[in-house]
Structure formats: structure tokens, C-alpha cells
XYZ file of C-alpha atoms in Angstrom:
515
model
C 73.475 165.786 89.170
C 73.640 162.629 91.307
C 72.193 164.517 94.261
C 69.254 165.689 92.126
C 68.559 162.133 90.976
C 68.674 160.883 94.583
C 66.263 163.614 95.710
C 63.944 162.882 92.775
C 63.985 159.135 93.543
C 63.266 159.838 97.221
C 60.197 161.920 96.366
C 58.925 159.261 93.948
C 59.317 156.539 96.605
C 57.704 158.751 99.234
C 54.778 159.506 96.886
C 54.320 155.798 96.119
C 54.274 155.010 99.859
C 51.657 157.688 100.496
C 49.577 156.408 97.571
C 49.762 152.810 98.855
C 48.737 153.903 102.353
C 45.860 155.914 100.897
C 44.679 152.934 98.822
C 44.835 150.705 101.888
C 42.722 153.099 103.925
C 40.158 153.397 101.074
C 39.828 149.600 100.742
C 39.436 149.144 104.496
C 36.855 151.941 104.601
C 34.681 150.239 101.935
C 34.941 146.885 103.712
C 33.952 148.413 107.056
C 30.973 150.171 105.444
C 29.895 146.859 103.877
C 30.049 145.104 107.260
C 27.835 147.825 108.769
C 25.276 147.599 105.929
C 25.219 143.796 106.218
C 24.620 143.999 109.959
C 21.631 146.300 109.253
C 20.432 143.884 106.502
C 20.884 146.530 103.821
C 22.020 143.904 101.330
C 22.129 146.075 98.201
C 24.451 148.638 99.801
C 26.488 145.872 101.423
C 27.204 144.009 98.158
C 28.134 147.284 96.395
C 30.615 148.191 99.152
C 32.083 144.642 99.177
C 32.545 144.769 95.399
C 34.222 148.192 95.615
C 36.498 146.947 98.441
C 37.400 143.944 96.257
C 38.636 146.227 93.443
C 40.499 148.515 95.886
C 42.318 145.613 97.560
C 43.284 144.187 94.178
C 44.652 147.592 93.085
C 47.003 147.662 96.067
C 48.083 144.027 95.582
C 46.232 142.450 98.543
C 44.587 139.690 96.516
C 43.575 137.548 99.500
C 41.441 140.377 100.879
C 40.169 141.138 97.373
C 38.855 137.562 96.926
C 37.434 137.552 100.456
C 35.380 140.704 99.791
C 34.457 139.500 96.283
C 33.032 136.219 97.597
C 31.017 138.111 100.226
C 29.584 140.326 97.486
C 28.939 137.237 95.333
C 26.933 135.533 98.102
C 24.719 138.638 98.318
C 24.136 138.547 94.543
C 23.152 134.851 94.798
C 20.826 135.657 97.718
C 18.821 137.911 95.405
C 19.097 135.391 92.505
C 21.344 137.775 90.530
C 23.402 134.947 89.070
C 24.501 136.884 85.988
C 26.107 139.594 88.151
C 27.601 136.904 90.410
C 29.239 135.071 87.474
C 30.590 138.387 86.107
C 32.097 139.200 89.493
C 33.852 135.790 89.541
C 35.270 136.561 86.103
C 36.507 139.973 87.300
C 38.226 138.354 90.306
C 39.979 135.861 88.014
C 41.238 138.708 85.811
C 42.557 140.513 88.890
C 44.349 137.350 90.040
C 45.903 136.870 86.575
C 47.305 140.417 86.672
C 48.656 139.865 90.179
C 50.241 136.541 89.214
C 52.104 138.239 86.364
C 53.392 140.937 88.684
C 54.486 138.561 91.462
C 55.458 135.689 89.098
C 53.521 133.065 91.068
C 50.170 131.254 90.966
C 47.541 131.903 93.666
C 46.122 128.353 93.746
C 44.167 128.765 96.979
C 42.483 131.977 95.757
C 41.645 130.506 92.350
C 40.199 127.452 94.120
C 37.812 129.669 96.109
C 36.512 131.366 92.934
C 36.003 128.110 91.037
C 34.288 126.587 94.087
C 31.955 129.582 94.128
C 30.986 128.813 90.526
C 30.403 125.129 91.366
C 28.024 126.097 94.166
C 26.126 128.570 91.920
C 25.709 126.055 89.056
C 24.613 123.466 91.608
C 22.066 125.905 93.033
C 20.538 126.538 89.577
C 20.588 122.765 88.868
C 22.977 123.019 85.920
C 24.516 119.543 86.140
C 26.714 119.858 83.039
C 28.234 123.183 84.033
C 28.667 121.943 87.606
C 30.565 118.911 86.304
C 32.813 121.127 84.132
C 33.599 123.413 87.090
C 34.265 120.346 89.301
C 36.915 119.364 86.727
C 38.505 122.833 86.903
C 38.416 122.674 90.693
C 40.194 119.310 90.660
C 42.914 120.692 88.336
C 43.596 123.622 90.694
C 43.655 121.390 93.793
C 46.043 118.879 92.188
C 48.352 121.664 90.947
C 48.488 123.257 94.409
C 49.532 119.995 96.142
C 47.779 121.395 99.194
C 46.264 118.587 101.354
C 43.614 120.934 102.736
C 42.427 121.815 99.224
C 42.412 118.116 98.255
C 40.213 117.344 101.264
C 37.848 120.218 100.468
C 37.668 119.002 96.857
C 36.324 115.607 98.003
C 33.725 117.306 100.174
C 32.669 119.619 97.295
C 32.405 116.685 94.877
C 30.283 114.788 97.414
C 27.909 117.749 97.661
C 27.727 117.876 93.854
C 26.858 114.159 93.532
C 24.251 114.275 96.303
C 22.662 117.403 94.803
C 22.059 115.582 91.509
C 20.969 112.258 93.068
C 24.209 110.350 92.470
C 24.318 108.969 96.000
C 26.775 106.124 95.478
C 29.340 108.511 93.911
C 28.761 110.926 96.798
C 29.332 108.117 99.309
C 32.596 107.256 97.569
C 33.868 110.844 97.912
C 32.992 110.875 101.606
C 34.722 107.508 102.107
C 37.880 108.881 100.461
C 37.657 112.014 102.596
C 37.165 109.974 105.769
C 40.104 107.750 104.816
C 42.338 110.791 104.411
C 41.364 112.138 107.823
C 41.916 108.716 109.398
C 45.373 108.482 107.819
C 46.251 111.934 109.172
C 44.752 110.943 112.569
C 42.345 113.867 112.479
C 39.582 111.919 114.236
C 37.410 114.948 115.019
C 37.186 115.721 111.294
C 36.128 112.115 110.607
C 33.210 112.540 113.017
C 32.389 115.885 111.392
C 32.260 114.159 107.968
C 29.728 111.605 109.247
C 27.567 114.371 110.684
C 27.637 116.299 107.399
C 26.898 113.112 105.421
C 23.853 112.451 107.597
C 22.707 116.070 107.157
C 23.025 115.844 103.353
C 21.154 112.530 103.247
C 18.340 114.013 105.346
C 18.251 117.119 103.097
C 17.938 114.988 99.964
C 15.451 112.536 101.526
C 17.830 109.602 101.258
C 16.727 107.581 104.283
C 18.884 104.547 103.453
C 22.085 106.620 103.226
C 21.196 108.481 106.402
C 20.617 105.206 108.297
C 23.776 103.579 106.924
C 25.868 106.667 107.677
C 24.559 106.805 111.245
C 25.431 103.146 111.843
C 28.909 103.661 110.365
C 29.346 106.684 112.611
C 28.521 104.631 115.694
C 30.998 101.958 114.651
C 33.571 104.647 113.966
C 33.027 106.193 117.414
C 34.069 102.902 119.044
C 37.014 102.565 116.662
C 38.030 106.153 117.338
C 38.297 105.442 121.043
C 40.493 102.404 120.336
C 42.621 104.355 117.845
C 42.963 107.241 120.294
C 44.127 104.846 122.999
C 46.573 103.237 120.545
C 47.889 106.664 119.569
C 48.358 107.535 123.207
C 50.171 104.233 123.741
C 52.378 104.968 120.711
C 53.038 108.460 122.082
C 54.064 106.994 125.448
C 56.319 104.487 123.679
C 57.916 107.361 121.752
C 58.454 109.268 124.987
C 59.986 106.156 126.555
C 62.297 105.659 123.574
C 63.152 109.350 123.688
C 63.984 109.042 127.406
C 66.310 106.120 126.675
C 68.022 108.190 123.981
C 68.333 111.101 126.414
C 69.898 108.827 129.053
C 72.318 107.465 126.461
C 73.193 110.997 125.363
C 73.792 112.042 128.976
C 76.059 109.054 129.536
C 78.019 110.011 126.435
C 78.120 113.586 127.719
C 79.455 112.420 131.103
C 82.189 110.395 129.391
C 83.052 113.427 127.300
C 83.145 115.611 130.415
C 85.486 113.132 132.106
C 87.823 113.328 129.142
C 87.623 117.119 129.224
C 88.373 117.141 132.971
C 91.384 114.881 132.400
C 92.599 117.215 129.657
C 92.082 120.237 131.929
C 94.055 118.582 134.744
C 96.893 117.953 132.303
C 96.744 121.562 131.151
C 96.749 122.783 134.777
C 99.881 120.733 135.481
C 101.518 122.187 132.363
C 100.435 125.704 133.330
C 101.755 125.199 136.870
C 105.122 124.167 135.459
C 105.061 127.144 133.102
C 104.138 129.427 136.011
C 107.027 128.100 138.067
C 109.361 128.754 135.139
C 107.872 132.228 134.734
C 108.385 132.941 138.451
C 112.006 131.869 138.123
C 112.490 134.169 135.139
C 110.686 136.963 136.987
C 112.903 136.585 140.048
C 115.961 136.785 137.833
C 114.506 139.851 136.145
C 113.838 141.467 139.530
C 117.426 140.825 140.566
C 118.645 142.227 137.257
C 116.358 145.222 137.678
C 117.728 145.837 141.166
C 121.254 145.816 139.794
C 120.123 148.199 137.048
C 118.561 150.524 139.633
C 121.760 150.398 141.606
C 123.725 151.322 138.490
C 121.314 154.151 137.770
C 121.687 155.385 141.348
C 125.465 155.303 140.958
C 125.177 157.173 137.652
C 122.925 159.749 139.293
C 125.403 160.068 142.111
C 128.162 160.641 139.579
C 125.947 163.176 137.821
C 125.387 164.958 141.143
C 129.145 164.974 141.702
C 129.610 166.433 138.230
C 126.994 169.081 138.935
C 128.643 169.937 142.268
C 131.949 170.091 140.492
C 130.614 172.594 137.943
C 129.035 174.611 140.750
C 132.265 174.598 142.698
C 134.129 175.868 139.655
C 131.659 178.701 139.377
C 131.904 179.494 143.098
C 135.674 179.443 142.942
C 135.567 181.882 139.997
C 133.623 184.468 141.971
C 136.485 185.861 144.155
C 138.768 186.113 141.155
C 136.089 187.785 139.124
C 135.427 190.244 141.916
C 139.111 191.104 142.108
C 139.215 191.471 138.336
C 136.199 193.706 138.560
C 137.902 195.940 141.138
C 141.079 196.028 139.068
C 139.101 196.841 136.002
C 137.463 199.685 137.859
C 140.886 201.108 138.653
C 142.002 200.544 135.091
C 138.865 202.218 133.896
C 139.633 205.334 135.882
C 143.237 205.335 134.856
C 143.332 203.658 131.446
C 139.703 203.368 130.360
C 139.556 199.548 130.462
C 135.907 199.290 129.383
C 136.400 196.181 127.263
C 137.959 194.275 130.162
C 135.024 195.216 132.368
C 132.563 193.883 129.780
C 134.365 190.561 129.634
C 134.402 190.326 133.411
C 130.661 191.083 133.542
C 130.039 188.360 130.954
C 132.037 185.886 133.025
C 130.112 186.856 136.148
C 126.779 186.344 134.327
C 127.999 183.050 132.876
C 128.950 181.893 136.357
C 125.551 182.859 137.752
C 123.702 181.171 134.888
C 125.699 177.967 135.397
C 124.768 177.896 139.084
C 121.102 178.578 138.320
C 121.046 175.915 135.608
C 122.616 173.397 137.968
C 120.144 174.179 140.767
C 117.192 173.846 138.382
C 118.370 170.478 137.063
C 118.681 169.120 140.606
C 115.203 170.288 141.698
C 112.959 169.558 138.703
C 110.687 167.312 140.781
C 110.031 170.174 143.228
C 107.351 172.372 141.653
C 107.118 176.099 142.401
C 104.360 177.281 144.746
C 101.347 178.729 142.899
C 98.924 181.594 143.326
C 95.901 182.814 141.369
C 96.614 185.687 138.973
C 94.484 187.773 136.657
C 96.188 187.216 133.273
C 94.972 190.427 131.636
C 96.463 192.763 134.215
C 99.528 190.514 134.594
C 100.295 190.542 130.853
C 99.842 194.332 130.638
C 102.251 194.774 133.563
C 104.900 192.556 131.938
C 104.554 194.324 128.584
C 104.902 197.749 130.270
C 108.313 196.720 131.637
C 109.755 196.255 128.139
C 107.983 199.024 126.204
C 110.963 201.409 126.560
C 113.171 198.843 124.777
C 110.791 198.334 121.835
C 111.826 200.169 118.652
C 109.657 203.071 117.428
C 108.363 201.279 114.336
C 107.080 198.288 116.324
C 103.589 197.943 117.862
C 103.264 196.103 121.177
C 99.869 194.524 121.958
C 98.387 192.329 124.678
C 95.558 189.898 123.945
C 94.491 188.005 127.077
C 91.157 186.367 127.913
C 89.611 187.232 131.262
C 90.128 183.833 132.930
C 92.194 183.491 136.158
C 94.960 180.876 136.355
C 97.015 179.393 139.204
C 100.769 179.651 138.607
C 103.987 181.153 140.011
C 103.785 184.782 138.914
C 107.442 185.606 139.651
C 108.898 182.778 137.562
C 106.348 183.245 134.766
C 107.256 186.954 134.597
C 110.939 186.042 134.379
C 110.300 183.805 131.332
C 108.027 186.284 129.579
C 110.397 189.242 130.174
C 113.269 187.312 128.588
C 111.131 186.349 125.580
C 109.856 189.926 125.161
C 113.390 191.356 125.515
C 114.601 189.053 122.746
C 111.596 190.036 120.587
C 112.282 193.766 121.191
C 115.938 193.367 120.244
C 115.212 191.417 117.030
C 112.126 193.226 115.702
C 112.717 196.365 113.612
C 109.147 196.793 112.230
C 105.815 195.071 112.656
C 104.276 193.799 115.856
C 105.145 192.144 119.152
C 102.218 190.330 120.769
C 101.718 188.773 124.181
C 98.675 186.453 124.260
C 96.970 184.373 126.910
C 94.542 181.603 125.897
C 92.900 178.410 127.174
C 93.703 175.152 125.367
C 91.999 172.487 127.484
C 90.191 171.770 130.724
C 93.370 172.512 132.730
C 95.789 173.771 130.049
C 96.686 177.425 129.484
C 99.178 179.135 127.158
C 101.127 182.395 127.220
C 102.346 183.141 123.678
C 104.989 185.697 122.608
C 105.033 186.476 118.872
C 107.243 188.868 116.898
C 107.914 189.809 113.269
C 111.680 189.585 113.539
C 114.033 187.576 111.297
C 113.080 184.303 112.963
C 115.320 181.392 113.968
C 116.976 179.109 111.432
C 116.173 175.399 111.364
C 119.769 174.544 112.374
C 119.532 176.663 115.525
C 116.025 175.456 116.440
C 117.286 171.930 117.114
C 119.636 173.031 119.955
C 117.741 176.119 121.049
C 116.928 174.785 124.541
C 120.148 172.737 125.034
C 122.889 174.339 127.186
C 126.514 174.404 125.968
C 125.396 173.250 122.510
C 127.756 175.680 120.777
C 130.731 177.855 121.600
C 129.737 181.499 122.035
C 131.267 184.874 122.739
C 130.201 185.343 126.364
C 130.227 189.113 126.028
C 127.280 188.956 123.617
C 125.208 185.938 124.771
C 126.186 182.812 126.685
C 123.190 180.783 125.321
C 121.949 179.664 128.760
C 118.902 181.943 129.092
C 116.457 179.837 127.051
C 117.544 176.506 128.649
C 117.075 178.139 132.052
C 113.594 179.409 131.038
C 112.679 175.927 129.765
C 113.666 174.330 133.112
C 111.708 177.003 135.005
C 108.644 176.146 132.875
C 109.048 172.474 133.794
C 109.145 173.358 137.517
C 105.917 175.331 136.888
C 104.299 172.067 135.660
C 104.484 173.215 132.073
C 106.796 173.636 129.102
C 108.472 176.224 126.856
C 108.501 175.498 123.117
C 109.085 177.235 119.795
C 106.242 177.047 117.260
C 108.001 175.703 114.119
C 104.957 176.370 111.911
C 105.151 180.137 112.382
C 107.349 181.612 109.591
C 106.803 185.397 109.835
C 109.170 185.772 112.758
C 109.312 183.817 116.011
C 106.602 182.455 118.269
C 107.355 181.030 121.739
C 104.673 179.177 123.715
C 104.692 178.838 127.508
C 102.176 176.101 128.347
C 100.980 175.631 131.944
C 98.926 172.771 133.359
C 96.989 174.167 136.293
């Protein structure tokens, strides 16, 4: 259910995005068409396209562009003296702004100002003094509420135009004086000059020669003052730069003092670290001496272990002549008195002796790996399985599953391990399957796996399965050294021999080789 809601929400959002993009392209298309018609002086088509673009921009929430296109359309209505349509368009734009302000929870003061100013200019053009005055009041309310200095400045200029248009020259002069004072206070001297030029132009337009002459004289006086003010500003700027330079020098001096303190602290830390390093070197030297003594003790222990191994080997070697004599005696007893049981015990002792010697030799040469050769695992595994097929019980199926991927190993020693594992599997499995597998388990890791469906190995026996002399055994049945010997052989092959404890339908041995 949640997935369906997520998918549904995604499609709604995607559809809204496509709709918004489509509305944007439609609005831009109408505006571009209007620009083309205006360039060709097709004013009727131009104002229609601008009006349509205004509605499209408002629908998509771009109210700035909507007002821009609406005012362009409005100017074209006024050009053709269609004041009724122009006033209706201003009303429509205000309704669009009200809807947008509710959605965005804000007031578009600058956009409202443009619409009201458009009304002021239209009422001024049709010489409606009362309506112009009312709209001037609305314009002042919007400008004051916006707290925008640019709108406040434009308000003074608009009021000046209004007063001059209706012959109220002194009031118009006052608005220009206030506007000029604002620009002077903000040090916008170019705008002050622009105000004088516009005041002169308005006076000329309205035939007010006195105002035009007075404004021109004031402009000339201002031009001289502007040069003085500009020079004073430059002097003030230089003084600020000088003061800033002094502050920078003071800051750098403070920084240098701080750096000196830091350097002193670092020197102290270096001395402390040097002392700590000397102490560490002393401890390290003592550790090295202790480690040397430990290595010496380990070497002595290894030497003792070698002596023990030689001792066990010597015992085995010393047993051989006696065992051979016992074997010969047993042969005579066998002919005369049928001493088969004695012969079996002697054979077990001989095998035990040989296994002890082999185990000892393997332990002393684990670091010497067997030489390797490249073998074809498929044919190799089939050959090994063929050597034990005659010992597999009739109700048991023997299979080989080997990938066709050569591997470098010691074939003789690997065969010895696998034959022992397969012999054990053949002896323990009454029904089911015996499998020999070969598989790749990494970039340089390969496994030979022997699996059977026999009775398995108990958890108690698994712990000591690869440990020699872990339990006392009847040597005539099994001396318990075969698997430890196979495990050591696997190590000398750069690998390992393990029992898979997760397999519970019999036994599974894994010979892993790192080639």
C-alpha cells in the first residue's frame, strides 16, 4: 500500500512539473510574439500578446514578469487612448497580485507600486486632477509600507511630475528639492545632476521660464559643489584607508607577538618531546634486550623440541630391528602354530613406527614447501577415484565433479591425501554417494572436496581430529595419525585440510590449496 502511495505521489509531482514547464513555455512564447509585433509596429497584436503573457505568467506564479508584460500592454492601450481597457487591465493585475500574496503569504510592494504609478500617469494624462491626487495618496502608502529607499525616491519624482502637470510649480519644486536632498545624503551625485536636468526639461515642457532659469542656475552652483564634495569624499576615503592601514599594522604587530608566544610554547613542547623521546628510546632498548632474551629462550625451547623429536624418532628407529625379528618369528609361528594375531599386532607396530617418523619429519620441515607442477584436475580426480572404486560398497555411487581449470600443486602428495579420505569414506559409507569435487574459491584459491553419506563424526571427536596422540587407540585397528599427517602435508602444499562442520548428512573434508 505504501509503495502504491509513493508511486502515485511521484506521478502527481512529475505531472505538476511538466505542467509548470508547459505554462512557462506558453508565457514566454506569448511575450516573444508580442516583442516581434511591437518591433513591426503592429500595436494591436502586440498588446493582445502582452496581455495574454501577463495572465500566463501570473498563472505560473511569476508575478514580476506578469506585471512587466501587463504594463507594456497598458502603455499600448494608452497610446491608442483606450483608457477604459487600460484601467481594467490594472485592476486585473491587482487581483492577480492579491491571489499571489495569499499563496505566498507576503506583500509585493514593488509590483503594487508599479500598477498604482501607472494609474497616476493615466489620470495625469487625461487631466483628472482629483483622481491623480487620490492615486498619489495610494502610491505614497505603498512606498511608505515597503520601506524601500528607491521607491521613496521615485515617489518624490512622481509627485513632482503630478504638481508640474497641474501648474503647482512651487509644490513640484519642493518635491525635487527633497529628492535632491536624499541623493545628496546618499552621495549619489550623478542622480542629483539627473534631477536638475529633468526639472529643467519639465519646466520647459510646461512653459515655466522662471523655474527653468532658476533650476539651471542651481544646477551650475551644484556642479561646483559636487566637485568639492567629490574631492572631500575622496579625502575621507583616503583617511579611511590610512586609518585602516594603521589598524592593519597594529593587528600584524599583535599577530607577531602572538606568533612569538606560540614559538616559545613550541620550543617548550619540543624540549618535552625530546625528553619523552629519550625516555622512549631507553624503554625501547630495554624491550629489545628483553626481546633478545625471549628469542634466546624460544631458540632453546625449539632446540629442546628438536631433541624431543629426535628422541621419538630414535625410539622408532630402535624398534625396527626388534619388530623385524618379531615379524620373522611370527612367520615361523604362523607356519607352525598359526600366529595370525601376533602378526597383525606386529604390522600395526611397524605402521605406527613409520607414521611417527613421517609425522616427525613433517613437523620439522613445515617451512619447506613441496615442489609443484600443473595438473588437469578432471583427469586427476578420475584417476584417484578409480583407485578406490573396488573398495566402495555395491550400494554406494561414486562421482567426480571437477571444473576444467588447471592448478599448480604437488600431485603425489595431493593424491596421498585424497586416497586416504576416499578410503575412509568407502569404509564408512553403506548406502548413498561418495563425491570428489574440485572448485575455485578465489583468485588463487582452489578446493578438493570429499563428501560421503556415512555416519559422520561426533562433535567430541571433531575437536581432536587432526591432533596426534589425542587419545589412546588399539593400534591394530587405527593409530589415529593418518589425518594429522595429511593435515601437515596440506600445510607443506601451501594449503590446509579441514572438516566442514556444517555438513550433517555424513562427512565432508576440504583440501584447500593456494596456488
